[in-house]
XYZ file of N, CA and C in Angstrom:
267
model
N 43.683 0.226 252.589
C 43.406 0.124 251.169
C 43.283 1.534 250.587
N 44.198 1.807 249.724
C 43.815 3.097 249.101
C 42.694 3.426 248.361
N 42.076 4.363 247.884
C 41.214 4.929 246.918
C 41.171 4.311 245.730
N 39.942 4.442 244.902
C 39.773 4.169 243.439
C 39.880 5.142 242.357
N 40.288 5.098 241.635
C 40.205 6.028 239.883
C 39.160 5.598 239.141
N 37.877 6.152 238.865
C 37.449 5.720 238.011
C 37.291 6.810 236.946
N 37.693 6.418 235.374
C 37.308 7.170 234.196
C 36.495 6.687 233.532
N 35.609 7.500 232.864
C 34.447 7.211 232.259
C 34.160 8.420 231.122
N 33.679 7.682 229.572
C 33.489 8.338 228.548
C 32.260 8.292 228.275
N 31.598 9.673 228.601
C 30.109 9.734 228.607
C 29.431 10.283 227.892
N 28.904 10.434 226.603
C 28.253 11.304 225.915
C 27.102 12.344 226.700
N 27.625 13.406 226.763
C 26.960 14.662 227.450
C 26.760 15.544 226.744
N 25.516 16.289 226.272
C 25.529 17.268 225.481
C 25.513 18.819 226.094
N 25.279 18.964 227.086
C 24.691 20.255 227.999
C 25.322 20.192 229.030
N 24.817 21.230 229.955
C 25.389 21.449 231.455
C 24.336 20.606 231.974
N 22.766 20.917 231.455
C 21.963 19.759 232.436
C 22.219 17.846 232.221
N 22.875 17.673 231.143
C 23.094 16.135 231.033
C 24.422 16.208 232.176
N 25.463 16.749 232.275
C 26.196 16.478 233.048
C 26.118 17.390 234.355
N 24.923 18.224 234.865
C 24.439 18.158 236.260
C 23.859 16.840 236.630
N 22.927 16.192 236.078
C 22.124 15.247 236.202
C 22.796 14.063 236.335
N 23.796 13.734 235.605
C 24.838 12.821 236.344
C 25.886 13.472 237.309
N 26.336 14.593 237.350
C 27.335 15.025 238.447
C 26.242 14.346 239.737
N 25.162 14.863 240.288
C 24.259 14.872 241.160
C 23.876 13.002 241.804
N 23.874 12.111 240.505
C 23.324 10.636 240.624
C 24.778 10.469 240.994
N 25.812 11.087 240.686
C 26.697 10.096 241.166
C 27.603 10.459 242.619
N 27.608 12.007 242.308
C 27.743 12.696 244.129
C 26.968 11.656 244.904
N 25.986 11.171 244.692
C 25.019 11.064 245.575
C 25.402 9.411 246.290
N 26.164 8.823 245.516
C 26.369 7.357 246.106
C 27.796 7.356 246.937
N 27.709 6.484 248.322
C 28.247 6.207 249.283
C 29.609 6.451 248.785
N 30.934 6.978 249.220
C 32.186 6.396 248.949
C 32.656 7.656 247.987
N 31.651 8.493 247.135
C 32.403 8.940 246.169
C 32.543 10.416 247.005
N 34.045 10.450 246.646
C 35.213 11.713 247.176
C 35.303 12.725 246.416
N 35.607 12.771 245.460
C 35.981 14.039 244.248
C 34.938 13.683 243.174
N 34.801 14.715 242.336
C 34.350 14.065 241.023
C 34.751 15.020 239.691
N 35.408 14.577 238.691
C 35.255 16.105 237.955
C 34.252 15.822 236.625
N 33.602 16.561 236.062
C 32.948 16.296 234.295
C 33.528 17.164 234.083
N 34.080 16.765 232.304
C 34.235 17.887 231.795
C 33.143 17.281 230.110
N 32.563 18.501 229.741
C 31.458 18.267 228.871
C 32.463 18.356 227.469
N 33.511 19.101 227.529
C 34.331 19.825 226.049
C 34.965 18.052 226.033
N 35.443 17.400 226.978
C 36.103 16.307 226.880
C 35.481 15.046 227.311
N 33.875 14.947 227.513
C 32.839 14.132 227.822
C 33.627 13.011 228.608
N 34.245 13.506 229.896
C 34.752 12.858 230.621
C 34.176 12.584 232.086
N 34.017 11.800 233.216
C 33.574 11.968 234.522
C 34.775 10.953 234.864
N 35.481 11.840 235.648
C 36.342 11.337 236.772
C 35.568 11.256 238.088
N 35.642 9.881 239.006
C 35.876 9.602 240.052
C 36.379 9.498 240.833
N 36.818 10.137 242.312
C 38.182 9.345 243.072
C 37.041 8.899 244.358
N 37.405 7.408 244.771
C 36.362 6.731 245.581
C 36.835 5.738 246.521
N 35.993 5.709 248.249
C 36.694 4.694 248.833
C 36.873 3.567 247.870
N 37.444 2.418 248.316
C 36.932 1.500 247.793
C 36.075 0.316 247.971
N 35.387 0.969 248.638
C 34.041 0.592 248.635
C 33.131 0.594 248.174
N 33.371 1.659 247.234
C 32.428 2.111 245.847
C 32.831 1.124 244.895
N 32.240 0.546 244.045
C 32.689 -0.161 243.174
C 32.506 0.390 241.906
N 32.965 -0.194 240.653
C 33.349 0.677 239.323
C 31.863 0.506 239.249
N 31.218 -0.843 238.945
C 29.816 -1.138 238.630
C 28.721 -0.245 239.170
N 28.760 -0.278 239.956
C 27.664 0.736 241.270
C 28.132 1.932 240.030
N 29.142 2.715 239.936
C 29.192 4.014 239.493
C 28.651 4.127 237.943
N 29.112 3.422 237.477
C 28.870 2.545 235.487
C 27.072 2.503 235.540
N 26.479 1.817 236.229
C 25.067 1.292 236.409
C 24.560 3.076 237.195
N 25.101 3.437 237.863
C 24.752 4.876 237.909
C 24.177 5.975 236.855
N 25.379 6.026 236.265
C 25.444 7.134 234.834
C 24.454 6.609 233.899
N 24.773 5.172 233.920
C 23.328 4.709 232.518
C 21.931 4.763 233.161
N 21.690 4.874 234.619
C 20.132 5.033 234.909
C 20.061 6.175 234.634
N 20.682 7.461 234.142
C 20.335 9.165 233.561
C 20.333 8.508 232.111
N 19.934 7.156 231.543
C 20.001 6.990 230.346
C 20.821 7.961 229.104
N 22.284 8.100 230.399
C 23.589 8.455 229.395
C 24.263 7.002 228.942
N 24.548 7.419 227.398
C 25.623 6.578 226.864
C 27.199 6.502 227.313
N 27.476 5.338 227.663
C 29.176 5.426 228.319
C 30.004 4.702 227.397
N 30.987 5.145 227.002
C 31.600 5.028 225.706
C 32.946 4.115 226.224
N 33.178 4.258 227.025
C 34.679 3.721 227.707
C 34.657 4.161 229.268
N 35.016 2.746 229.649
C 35.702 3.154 231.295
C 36.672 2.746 231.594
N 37.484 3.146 232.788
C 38.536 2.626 233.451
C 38.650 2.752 234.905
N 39.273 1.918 235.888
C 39.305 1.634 236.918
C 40.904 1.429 237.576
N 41.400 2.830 238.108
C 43.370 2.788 238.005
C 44.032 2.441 236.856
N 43.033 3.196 236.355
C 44.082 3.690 234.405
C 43.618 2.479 233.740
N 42.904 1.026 234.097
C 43.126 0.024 233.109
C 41.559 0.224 232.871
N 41.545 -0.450 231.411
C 39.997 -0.291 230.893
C 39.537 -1.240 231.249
N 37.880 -1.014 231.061
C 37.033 -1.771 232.240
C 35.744 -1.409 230.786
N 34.752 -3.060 230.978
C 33.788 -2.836 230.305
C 32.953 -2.230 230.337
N 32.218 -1.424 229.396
C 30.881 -0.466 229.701
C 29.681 -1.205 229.435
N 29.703 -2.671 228.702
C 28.563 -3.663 228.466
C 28.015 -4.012 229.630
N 26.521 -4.389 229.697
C 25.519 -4.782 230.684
C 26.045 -6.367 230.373
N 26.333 -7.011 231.405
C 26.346 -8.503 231.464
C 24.628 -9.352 232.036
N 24.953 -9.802 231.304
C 23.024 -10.424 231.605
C 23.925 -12.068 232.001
N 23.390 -12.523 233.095
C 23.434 -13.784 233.101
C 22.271 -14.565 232.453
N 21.488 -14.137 232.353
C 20.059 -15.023 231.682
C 20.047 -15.070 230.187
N 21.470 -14.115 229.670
C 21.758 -14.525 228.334
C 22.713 -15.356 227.723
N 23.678 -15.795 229.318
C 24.660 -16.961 229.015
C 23.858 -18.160 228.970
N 24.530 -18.632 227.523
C 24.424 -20.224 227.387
C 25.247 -21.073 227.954
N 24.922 -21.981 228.416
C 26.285 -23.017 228.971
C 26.105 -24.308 227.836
């Protein structure tokens, strides 16, 4: 199984908002590369795939950063919290 792409649009204002996520997200199992760039409030991932997009997404928002857009091998992927205890059936 090859590797994952994940892109992610993160509102970062500083070098410490995007140390503070470079660091939470170095830090989980699987992740290989990573780049931020703050001028283009971007965080690239490249990850076994074993890492999942979620694990990385649920990452960045515990530094209570805003994520504006993601993607997972170029296709977009939601940045909304899914609550099951807010589906109605």
């Amino acid at each position: 199984m090859s590797d994952r792409q994940y892109k992610f649009n993160v509102q970062m204002g500083c070098d410490g908002c995007s140390n503070a996520v470079k660091e939470t997200v170095e830090a989980l199992s699987g992740v290989k590369n990573l780049i931020i760039s703050i001028e283009e409030q971007t965080l690239s991932v490249m990850a076994k795939p074993s890492l999942s997009y979620e694990t990385v997404l649920e990452a960045i928002k515990a530094k209570g950063k805003n994520v504006h857009s993601g993607e997972m091998d170029g296709v977009a992927q939601s940045v909304e919290d899914f609550d099951l205890g807010a589906l109605r059936i």
